[in-house]
Short mmCIF file of C-alpha atoms in Angstrom, two decimals:
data_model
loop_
_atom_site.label_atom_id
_atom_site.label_comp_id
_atom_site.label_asym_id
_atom_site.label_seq_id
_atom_site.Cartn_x
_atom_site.Cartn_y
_atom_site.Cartn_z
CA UNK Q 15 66.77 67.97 -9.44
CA UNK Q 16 70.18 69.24 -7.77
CA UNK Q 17 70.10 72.46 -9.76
CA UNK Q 18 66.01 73.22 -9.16
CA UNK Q 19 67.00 72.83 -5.43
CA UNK Q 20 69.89 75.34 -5.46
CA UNK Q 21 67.71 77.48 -7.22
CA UNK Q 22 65.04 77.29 -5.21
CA UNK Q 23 67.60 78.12 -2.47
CA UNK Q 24 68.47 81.01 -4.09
CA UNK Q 25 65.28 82.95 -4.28
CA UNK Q 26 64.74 81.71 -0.58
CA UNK Q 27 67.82 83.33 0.85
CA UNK Q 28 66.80 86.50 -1.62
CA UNK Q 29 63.46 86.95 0.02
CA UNK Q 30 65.06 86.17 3.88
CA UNK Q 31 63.56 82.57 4.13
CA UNK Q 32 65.16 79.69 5.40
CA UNK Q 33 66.72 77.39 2.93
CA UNK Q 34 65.45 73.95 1.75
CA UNK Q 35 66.79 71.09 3.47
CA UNK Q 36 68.81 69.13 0.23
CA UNK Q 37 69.93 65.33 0.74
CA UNK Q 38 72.45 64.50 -1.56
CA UNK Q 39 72.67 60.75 -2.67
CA UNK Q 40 76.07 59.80 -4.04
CA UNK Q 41 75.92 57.50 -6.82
CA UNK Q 42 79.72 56.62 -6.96
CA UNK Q 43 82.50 59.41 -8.50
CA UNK Q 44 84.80 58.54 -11.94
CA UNK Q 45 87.43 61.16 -11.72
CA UNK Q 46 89.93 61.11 -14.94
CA UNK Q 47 93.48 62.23 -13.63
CA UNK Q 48 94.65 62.62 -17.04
CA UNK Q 49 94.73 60.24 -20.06
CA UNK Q 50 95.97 57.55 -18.54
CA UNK Q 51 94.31 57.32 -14.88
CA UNK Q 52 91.50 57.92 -12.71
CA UNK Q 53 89.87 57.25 -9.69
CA UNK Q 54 86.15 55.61 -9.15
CA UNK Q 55 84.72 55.73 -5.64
CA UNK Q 56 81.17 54.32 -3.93
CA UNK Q 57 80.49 54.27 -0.57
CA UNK Q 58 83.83 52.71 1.22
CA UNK Q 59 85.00 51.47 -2.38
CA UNK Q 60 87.82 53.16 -4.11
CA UNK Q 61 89.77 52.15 -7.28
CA UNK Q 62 92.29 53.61 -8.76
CA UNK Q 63 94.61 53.70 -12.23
CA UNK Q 64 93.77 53.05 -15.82
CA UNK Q 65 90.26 50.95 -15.04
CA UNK Q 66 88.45 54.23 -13.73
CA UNK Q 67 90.12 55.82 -16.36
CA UNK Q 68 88.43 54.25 -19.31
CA UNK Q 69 85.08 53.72 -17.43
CA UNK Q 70 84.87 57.57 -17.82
CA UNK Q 71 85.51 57.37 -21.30
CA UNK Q 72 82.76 55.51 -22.06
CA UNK Q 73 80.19 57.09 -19.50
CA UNK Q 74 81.53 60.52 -21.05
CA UNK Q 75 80.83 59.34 -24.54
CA UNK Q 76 77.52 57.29 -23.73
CA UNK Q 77 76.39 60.84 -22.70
CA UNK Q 78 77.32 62.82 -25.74
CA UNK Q 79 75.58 60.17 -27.77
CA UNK Q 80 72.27 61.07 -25.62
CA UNK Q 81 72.42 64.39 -26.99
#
């Protein structure tokens, strides 16, 4: 959906129209900061260290297993 917007965007600005108003919806961040730490955020929530680290790891490989 992001990437339909920004290209709808696009071809708006191209032909002199206005631009699409987008809403983005944050659905939390995992960051890896290296092998050994990361960084998850949601709203006001922030962690930080080796937890958000290996929650990436397996969101990152749950993904590649959906391909």
């Amino acid at each position: 959906e992001h990437a339909d917007i920004i290209i709808e965007n696009l071809k708006r600005i191209e032909t002199k129209k206005h631009p699409a108003k987008y809403h983005f919806k944050s659905e939390g961040m995992l960051i890896s900061l290296g092998p050994r730490k990361g960084i998850f955020s949601k709203g006001n929530f922030v962690m930080t260290g080796w937890i958000p680290r290996i929650m990436k790891y397996y969101v990152q490989r749950r993904q590649m297993m959906e391909m």
